[in-house]
PDB file of C-alpha atoms in Angstrom:
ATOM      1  CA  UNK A   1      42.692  11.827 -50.461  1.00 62.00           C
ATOM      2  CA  UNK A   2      45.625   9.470 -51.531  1.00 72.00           C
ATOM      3  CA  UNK A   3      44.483   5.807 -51.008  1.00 88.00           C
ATOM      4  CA  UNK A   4      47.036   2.957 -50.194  1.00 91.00           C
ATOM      5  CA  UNK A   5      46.772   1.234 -53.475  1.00 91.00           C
ATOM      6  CA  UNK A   6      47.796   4.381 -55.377  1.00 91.00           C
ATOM      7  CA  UNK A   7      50.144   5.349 -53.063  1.00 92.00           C
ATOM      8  CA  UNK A   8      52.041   1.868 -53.297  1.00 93.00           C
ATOM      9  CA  UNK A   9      51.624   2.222 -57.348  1.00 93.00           C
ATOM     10  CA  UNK A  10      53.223   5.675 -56.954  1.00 91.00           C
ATOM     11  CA  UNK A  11      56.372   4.737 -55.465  1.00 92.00           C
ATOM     12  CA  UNK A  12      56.532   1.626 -58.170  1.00 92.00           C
ATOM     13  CA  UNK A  13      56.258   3.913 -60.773  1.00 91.00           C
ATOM     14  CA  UNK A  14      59.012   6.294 -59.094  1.00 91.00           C
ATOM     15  CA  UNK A  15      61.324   3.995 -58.586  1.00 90.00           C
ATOM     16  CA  UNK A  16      60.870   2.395 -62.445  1.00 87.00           C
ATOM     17  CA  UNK A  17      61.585   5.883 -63.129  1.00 87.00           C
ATOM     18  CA  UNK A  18      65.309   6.386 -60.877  1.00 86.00           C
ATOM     19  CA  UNK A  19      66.134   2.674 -62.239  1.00 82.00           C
ATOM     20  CA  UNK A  20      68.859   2.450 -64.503  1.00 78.00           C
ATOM     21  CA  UNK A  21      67.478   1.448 -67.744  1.00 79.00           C
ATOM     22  CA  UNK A  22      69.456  -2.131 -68.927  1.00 81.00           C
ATOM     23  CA  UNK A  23      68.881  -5.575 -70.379  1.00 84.00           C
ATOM     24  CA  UNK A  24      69.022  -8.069 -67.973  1.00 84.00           C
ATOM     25  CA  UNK A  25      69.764 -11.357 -69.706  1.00 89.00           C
ATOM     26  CA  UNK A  26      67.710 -14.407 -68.840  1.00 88.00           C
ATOM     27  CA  UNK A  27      69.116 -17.896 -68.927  1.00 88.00           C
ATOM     28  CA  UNK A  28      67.339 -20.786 -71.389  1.00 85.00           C
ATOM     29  CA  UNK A  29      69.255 -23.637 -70.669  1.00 87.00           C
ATOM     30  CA  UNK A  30      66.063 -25.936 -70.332  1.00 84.00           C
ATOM     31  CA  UNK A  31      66.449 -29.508 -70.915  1.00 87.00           C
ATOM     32  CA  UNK A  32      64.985 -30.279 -74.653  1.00 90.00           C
ATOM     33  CA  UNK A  33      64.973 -32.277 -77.356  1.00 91.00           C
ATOM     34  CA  UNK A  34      63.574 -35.028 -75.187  1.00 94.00           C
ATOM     35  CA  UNK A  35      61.421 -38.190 -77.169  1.00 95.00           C
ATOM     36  CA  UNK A  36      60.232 -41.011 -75.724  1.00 97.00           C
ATOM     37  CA  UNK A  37      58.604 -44.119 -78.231  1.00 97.00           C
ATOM     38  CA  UNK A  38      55.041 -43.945 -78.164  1.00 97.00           C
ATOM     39  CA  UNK A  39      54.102 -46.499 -76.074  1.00 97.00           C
ATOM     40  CA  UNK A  40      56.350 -45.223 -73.464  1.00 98.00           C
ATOM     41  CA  UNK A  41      54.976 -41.773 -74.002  1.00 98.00           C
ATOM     42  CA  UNK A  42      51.277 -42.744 -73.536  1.00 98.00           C
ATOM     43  CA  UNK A  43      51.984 -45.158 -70.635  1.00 98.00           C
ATOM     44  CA  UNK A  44      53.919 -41.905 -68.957  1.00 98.00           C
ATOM     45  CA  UNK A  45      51.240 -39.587 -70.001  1.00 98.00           C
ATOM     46  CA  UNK A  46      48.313 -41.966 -68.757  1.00 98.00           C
ATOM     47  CA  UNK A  47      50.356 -42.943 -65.515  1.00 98.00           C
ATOM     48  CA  UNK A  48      50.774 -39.059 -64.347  1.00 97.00           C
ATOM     49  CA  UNK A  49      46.925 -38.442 -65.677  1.00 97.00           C
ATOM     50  CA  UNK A  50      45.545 -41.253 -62.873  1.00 97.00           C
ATOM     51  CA  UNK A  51      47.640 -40.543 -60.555  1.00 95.00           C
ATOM     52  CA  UNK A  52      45.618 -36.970 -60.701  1.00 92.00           C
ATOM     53  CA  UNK A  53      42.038 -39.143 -60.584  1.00 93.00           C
ATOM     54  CA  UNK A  54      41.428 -38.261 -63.750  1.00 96.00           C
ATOM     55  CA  UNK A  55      39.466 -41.082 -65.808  1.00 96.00           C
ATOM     56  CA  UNK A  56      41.929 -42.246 -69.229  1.00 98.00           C
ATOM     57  CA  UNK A  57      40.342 -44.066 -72.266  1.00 98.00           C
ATOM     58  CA  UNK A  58      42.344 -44.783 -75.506  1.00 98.00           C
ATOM     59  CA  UNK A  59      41.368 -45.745 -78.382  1.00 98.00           C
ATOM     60  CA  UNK A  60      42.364 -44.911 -82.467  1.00 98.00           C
ATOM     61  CA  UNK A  61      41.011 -41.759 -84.290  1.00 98.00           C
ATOM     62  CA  UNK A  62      38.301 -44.330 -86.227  1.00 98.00           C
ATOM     63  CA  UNK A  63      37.094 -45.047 -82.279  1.00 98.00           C
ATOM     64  CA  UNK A  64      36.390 -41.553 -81.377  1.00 98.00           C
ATOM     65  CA  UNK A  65      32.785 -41.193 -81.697  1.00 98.00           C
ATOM     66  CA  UNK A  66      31.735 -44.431 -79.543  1.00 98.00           C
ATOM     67  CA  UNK A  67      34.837 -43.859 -77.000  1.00 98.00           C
ATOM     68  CA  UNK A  68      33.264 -40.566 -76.124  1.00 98.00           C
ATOM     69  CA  UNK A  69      29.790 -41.655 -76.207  1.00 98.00           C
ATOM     70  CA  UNK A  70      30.842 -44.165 -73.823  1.00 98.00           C
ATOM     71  CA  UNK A  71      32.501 -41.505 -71.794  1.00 98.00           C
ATOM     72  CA  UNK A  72      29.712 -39.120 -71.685  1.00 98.00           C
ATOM     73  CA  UNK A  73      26.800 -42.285 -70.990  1.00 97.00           C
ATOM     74  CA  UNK A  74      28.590 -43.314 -68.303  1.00 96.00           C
ATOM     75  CA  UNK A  75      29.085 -40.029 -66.131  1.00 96.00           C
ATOM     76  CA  UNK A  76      25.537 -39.402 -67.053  1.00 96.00           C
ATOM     77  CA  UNK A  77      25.976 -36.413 -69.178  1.00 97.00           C
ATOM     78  CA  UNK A  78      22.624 -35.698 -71.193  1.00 97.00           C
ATOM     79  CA  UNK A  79      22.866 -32.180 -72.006  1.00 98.00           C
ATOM     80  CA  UNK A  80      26.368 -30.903 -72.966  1.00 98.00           C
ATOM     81  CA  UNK A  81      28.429 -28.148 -74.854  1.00 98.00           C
ATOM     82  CA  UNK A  82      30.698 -27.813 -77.170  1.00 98.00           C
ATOM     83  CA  UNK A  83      32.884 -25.369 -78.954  1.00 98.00           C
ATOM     84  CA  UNK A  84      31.772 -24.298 -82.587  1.00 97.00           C
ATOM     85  CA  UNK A  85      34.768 -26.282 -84.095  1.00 97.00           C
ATOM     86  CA  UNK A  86      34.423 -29.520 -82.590  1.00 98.00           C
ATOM     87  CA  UNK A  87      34.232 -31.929 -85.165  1.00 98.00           C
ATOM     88  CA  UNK A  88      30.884 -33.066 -85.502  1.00 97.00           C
ATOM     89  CA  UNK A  89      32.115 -36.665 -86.152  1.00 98.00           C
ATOM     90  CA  UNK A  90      33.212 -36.709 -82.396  1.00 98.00           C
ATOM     91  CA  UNK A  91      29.530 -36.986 -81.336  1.00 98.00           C
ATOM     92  CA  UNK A  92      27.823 -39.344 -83.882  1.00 98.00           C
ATOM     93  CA  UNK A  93      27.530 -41.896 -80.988  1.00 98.00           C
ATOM     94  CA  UNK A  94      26.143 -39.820 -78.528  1.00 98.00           C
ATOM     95  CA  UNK A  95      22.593 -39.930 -78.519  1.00 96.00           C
ATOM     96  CA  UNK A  96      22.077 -36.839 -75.958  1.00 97.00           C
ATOM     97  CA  UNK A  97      21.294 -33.284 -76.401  1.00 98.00           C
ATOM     98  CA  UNK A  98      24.244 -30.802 -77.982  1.00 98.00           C
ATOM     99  CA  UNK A  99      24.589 -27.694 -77.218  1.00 97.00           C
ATOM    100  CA  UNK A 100      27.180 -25.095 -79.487  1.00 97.00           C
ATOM    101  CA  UNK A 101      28.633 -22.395 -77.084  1.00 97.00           C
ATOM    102  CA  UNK A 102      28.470 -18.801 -77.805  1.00 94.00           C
ATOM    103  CA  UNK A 103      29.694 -15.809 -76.574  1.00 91.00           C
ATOM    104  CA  UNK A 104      26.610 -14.506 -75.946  1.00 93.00           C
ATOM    105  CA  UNK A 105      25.782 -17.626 -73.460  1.00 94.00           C
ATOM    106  CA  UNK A 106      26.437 -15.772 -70.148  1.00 94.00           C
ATOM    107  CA  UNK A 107      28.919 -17.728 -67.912  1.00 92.00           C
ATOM    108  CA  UNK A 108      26.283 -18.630 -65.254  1.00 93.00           C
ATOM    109  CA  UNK A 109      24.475 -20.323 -68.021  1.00 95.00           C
ATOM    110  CA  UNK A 110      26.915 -22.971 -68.149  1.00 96.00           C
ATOM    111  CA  UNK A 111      25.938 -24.783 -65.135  1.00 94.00           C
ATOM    112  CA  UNK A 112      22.810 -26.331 -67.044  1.00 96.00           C
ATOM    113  CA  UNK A 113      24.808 -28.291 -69.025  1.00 97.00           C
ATOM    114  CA  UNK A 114      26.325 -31.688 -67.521  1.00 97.00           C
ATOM    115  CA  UNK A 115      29.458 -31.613 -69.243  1.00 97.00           C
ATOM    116  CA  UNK A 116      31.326 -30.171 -72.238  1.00 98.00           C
ATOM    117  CA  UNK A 117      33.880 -31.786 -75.166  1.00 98.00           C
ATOM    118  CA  UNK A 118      36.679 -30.301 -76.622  1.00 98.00           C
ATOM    119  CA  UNK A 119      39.441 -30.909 -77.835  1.00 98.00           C
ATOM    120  CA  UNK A 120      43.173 -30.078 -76.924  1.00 98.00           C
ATOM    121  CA  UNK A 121      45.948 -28.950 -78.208  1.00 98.00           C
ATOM    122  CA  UNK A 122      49.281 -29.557 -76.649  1.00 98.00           C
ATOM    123  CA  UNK A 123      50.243 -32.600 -73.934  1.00 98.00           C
ATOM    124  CA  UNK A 124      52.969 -32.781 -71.437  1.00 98.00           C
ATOM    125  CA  UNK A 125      53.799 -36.539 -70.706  1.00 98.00           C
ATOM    126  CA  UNK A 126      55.979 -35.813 -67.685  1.00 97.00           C
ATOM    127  CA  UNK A 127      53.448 -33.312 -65.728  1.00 96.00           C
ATOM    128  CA  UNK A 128      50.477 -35.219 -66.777  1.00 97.00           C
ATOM    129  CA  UNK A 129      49.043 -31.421 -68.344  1.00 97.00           C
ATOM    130  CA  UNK A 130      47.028 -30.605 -71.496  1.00 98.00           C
ATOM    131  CA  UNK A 131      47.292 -27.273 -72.909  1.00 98.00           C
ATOM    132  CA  UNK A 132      44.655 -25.402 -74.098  1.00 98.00           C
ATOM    133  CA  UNK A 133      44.922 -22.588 -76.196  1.00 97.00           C
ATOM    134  CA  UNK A 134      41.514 -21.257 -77.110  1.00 95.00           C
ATOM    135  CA  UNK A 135      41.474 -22.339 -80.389  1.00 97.00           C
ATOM    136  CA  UNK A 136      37.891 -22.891 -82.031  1.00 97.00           C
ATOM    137  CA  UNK A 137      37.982 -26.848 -81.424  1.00 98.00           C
ATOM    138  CA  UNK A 138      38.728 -26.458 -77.822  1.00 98.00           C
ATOM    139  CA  UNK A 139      36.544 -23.087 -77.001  1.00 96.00           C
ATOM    140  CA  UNK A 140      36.732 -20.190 -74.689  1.00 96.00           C
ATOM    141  CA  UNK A 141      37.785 -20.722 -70.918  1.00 94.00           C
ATOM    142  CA  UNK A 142      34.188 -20.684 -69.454  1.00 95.00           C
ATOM    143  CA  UNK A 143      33.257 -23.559 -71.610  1.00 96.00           C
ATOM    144  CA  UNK A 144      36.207 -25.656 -69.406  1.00 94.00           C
ATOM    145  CA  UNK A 145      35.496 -24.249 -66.186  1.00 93.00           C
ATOM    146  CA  UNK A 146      32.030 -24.318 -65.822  1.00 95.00           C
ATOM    147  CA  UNK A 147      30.278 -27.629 -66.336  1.00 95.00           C
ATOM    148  CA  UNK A 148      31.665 -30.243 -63.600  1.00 95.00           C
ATOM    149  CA  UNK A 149      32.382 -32.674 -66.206  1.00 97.00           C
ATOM    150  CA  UNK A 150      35.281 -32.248 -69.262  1.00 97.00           C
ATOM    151  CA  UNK A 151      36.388 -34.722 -71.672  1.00 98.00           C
ATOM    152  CA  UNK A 152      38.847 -33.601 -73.290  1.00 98.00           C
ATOM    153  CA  UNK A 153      40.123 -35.417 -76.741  1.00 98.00           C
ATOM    154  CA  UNK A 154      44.160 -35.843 -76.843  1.00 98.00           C
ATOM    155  CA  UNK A 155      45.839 -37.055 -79.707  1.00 98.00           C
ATOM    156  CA  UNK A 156      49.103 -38.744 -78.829  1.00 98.00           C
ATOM    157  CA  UNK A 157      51.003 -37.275 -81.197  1.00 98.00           C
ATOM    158  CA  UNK A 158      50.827 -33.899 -79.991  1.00 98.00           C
ATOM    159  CA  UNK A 159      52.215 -35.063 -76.210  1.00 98.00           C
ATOM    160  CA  UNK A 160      55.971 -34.088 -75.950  1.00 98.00           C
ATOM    161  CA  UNK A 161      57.916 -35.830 -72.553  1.00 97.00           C
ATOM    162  CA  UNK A 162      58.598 -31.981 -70.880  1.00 96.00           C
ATOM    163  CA  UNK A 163      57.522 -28.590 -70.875  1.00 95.00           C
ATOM    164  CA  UNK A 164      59.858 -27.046 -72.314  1.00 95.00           C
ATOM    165  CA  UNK A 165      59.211 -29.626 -75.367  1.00 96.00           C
ATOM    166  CA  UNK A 166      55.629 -28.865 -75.059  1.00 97.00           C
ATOM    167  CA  UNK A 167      55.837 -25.249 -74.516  1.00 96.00           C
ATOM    168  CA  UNK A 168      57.819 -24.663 -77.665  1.00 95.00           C
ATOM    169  CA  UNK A 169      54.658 -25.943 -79.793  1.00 95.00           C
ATOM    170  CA  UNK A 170      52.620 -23.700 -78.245  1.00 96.00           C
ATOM    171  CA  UNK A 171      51.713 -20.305 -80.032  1.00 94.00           C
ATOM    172  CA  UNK A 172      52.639 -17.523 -77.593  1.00 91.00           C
ATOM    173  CA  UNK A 173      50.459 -14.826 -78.333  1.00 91.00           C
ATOM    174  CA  UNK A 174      47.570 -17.437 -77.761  1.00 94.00           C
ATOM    175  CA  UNK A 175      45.565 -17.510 -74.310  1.00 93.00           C
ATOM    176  CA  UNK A 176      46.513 -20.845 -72.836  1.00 95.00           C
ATOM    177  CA  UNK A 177      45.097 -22.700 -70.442  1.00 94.00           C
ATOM    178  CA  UNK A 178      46.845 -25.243 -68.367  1.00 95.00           C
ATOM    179  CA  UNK A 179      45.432 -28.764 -67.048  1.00 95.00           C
ATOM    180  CA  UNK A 180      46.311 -31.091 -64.837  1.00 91.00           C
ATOM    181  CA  UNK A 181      43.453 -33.272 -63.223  1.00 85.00           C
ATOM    182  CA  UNK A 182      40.115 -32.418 -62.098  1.00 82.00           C
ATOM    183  CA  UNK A 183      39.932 -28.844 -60.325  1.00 75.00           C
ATOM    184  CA  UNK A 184      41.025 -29.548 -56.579  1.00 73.00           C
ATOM    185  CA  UNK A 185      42.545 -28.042 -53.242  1.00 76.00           C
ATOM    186  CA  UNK A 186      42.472 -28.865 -49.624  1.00 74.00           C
ATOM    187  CA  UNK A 187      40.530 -27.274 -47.034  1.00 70.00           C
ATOM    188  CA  UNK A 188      41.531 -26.092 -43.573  1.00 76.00           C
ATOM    189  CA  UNK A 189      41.802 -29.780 -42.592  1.00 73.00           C
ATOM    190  CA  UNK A 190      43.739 -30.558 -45.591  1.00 74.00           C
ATOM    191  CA  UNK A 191      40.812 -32.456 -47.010  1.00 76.00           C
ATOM    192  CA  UNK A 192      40.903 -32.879 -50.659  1.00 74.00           C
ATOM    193  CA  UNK A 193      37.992 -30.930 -52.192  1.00 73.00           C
ATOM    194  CA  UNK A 194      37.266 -31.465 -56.190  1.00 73.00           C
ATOM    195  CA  UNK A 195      35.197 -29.372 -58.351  1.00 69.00           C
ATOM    196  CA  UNK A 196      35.755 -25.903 -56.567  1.00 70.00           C
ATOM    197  CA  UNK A 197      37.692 -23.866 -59.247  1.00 74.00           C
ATOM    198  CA  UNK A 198      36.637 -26.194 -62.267  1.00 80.00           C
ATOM    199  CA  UNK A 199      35.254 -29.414 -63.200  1.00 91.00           C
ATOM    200  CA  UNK A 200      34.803 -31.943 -60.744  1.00 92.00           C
ATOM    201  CA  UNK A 201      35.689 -34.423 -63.406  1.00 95.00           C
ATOM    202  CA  UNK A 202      38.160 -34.964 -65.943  1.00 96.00           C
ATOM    203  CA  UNK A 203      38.228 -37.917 -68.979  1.00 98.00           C
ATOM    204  CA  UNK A 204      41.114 -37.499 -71.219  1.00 98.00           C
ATOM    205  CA  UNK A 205      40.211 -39.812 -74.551  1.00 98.00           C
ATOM    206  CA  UNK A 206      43.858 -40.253 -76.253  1.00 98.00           C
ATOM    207  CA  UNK A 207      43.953 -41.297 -79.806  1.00 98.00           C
ATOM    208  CA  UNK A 208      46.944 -43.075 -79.977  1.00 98.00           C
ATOM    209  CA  UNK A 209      46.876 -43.132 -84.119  1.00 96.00           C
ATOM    210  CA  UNK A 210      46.821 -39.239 -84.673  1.00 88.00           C
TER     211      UNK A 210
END
């Protein structure tokens, strides 16, 4: 007995098959090339970043370490993760318990930590958006998702004004994560509602040297 998904599929894949087989050019006029100066840049990126409640520190590349102590002490993170090519430099400040993620760590098992760092590696000024792309400083998508808190190390020099700009620096055969503020939607009532499809909170630390 024929079900409705397959039947749907079926009549996909017939009429894929009765299509006339052609390229179909797609347009790429975007807007690039776009630079702001630096200071405009961060106060664009920063502006954009509040203005989705997430919590902005800045401070130079020799100010890592204590910045994200500072972070982590105040949200009351003891226990957090990391990915296994954080740089272990980040953390010298932070006088709580570390914990290196694995792929063996179920999901589920995420939710004992209080937070996770990583770092980042693309920045959209104009959306407010870091990119993630799985890379082994910035970890696997669970590590992001699960614990309510993320603080997430920028450096300023790899946030481009657009996304087209930012896009380009990505590389595409990469899984990528987009983000843009803490995880939030509304409810019925149109209630704001954080922390339902990610991390309730989000610090961005941007290195404005780097």
């Amino acid at each position: 007995m024929t079900t409705a998904r397959e039947t749907v599929l079926g009549r996909i894949r017939d009429a894929l098959t009765l299509a006339p087989t052609r390229d179909v050019p797609v347009p790429r006029a975007y807007r690039t090339g776009r630079t702001l100066a630096d200071d405009e840049r961060l106060a664009l990126f920063t502006d954009r970043l509040v203005d989705y409640k997430a919590r902005v520190y800045t401070c130079t590349a020799d100010r890592t370490a204590p910045t994200v102590a500072e972070a982590l002490r105040e949200h009351g993170a003891g226990r957090i993760g990391v990915p296994t090519g954080l740089d272990p430099a980040w953390l010298a400040a932070y006088d709580g318990e570390v914990r290196q993620d694995s792929t063996d760590t179920p999901a589920p098992a995420l939710d004992a930590l209080d937070g996770v760092v990583t770092a980042s590696a693309v920045g959209c000024a104009e959306t407010g958006t870091i990119f993630l792309d799985g890379s082994s400083d910035q970890g696997r998508r669970a590590l992001s998702l699960v614990p309510d808190l993320h603080v997430c190390v920028v450096d300023l020099s790899a946030v481009e004004v657009g996304v087209p700009e930012a896009v380009a620096r990505l590389v595409p055969d990469r899984p990528t994560t987009l983000i843009s503020g803490p995880s939030a939607t509304s409810d019925i009532e149109l209630e704001r509602v954080e922390g339902v499809h990610g991390p309730r909170t989000l610090v961005v630390v941007i290195r404005t040297d780097v």
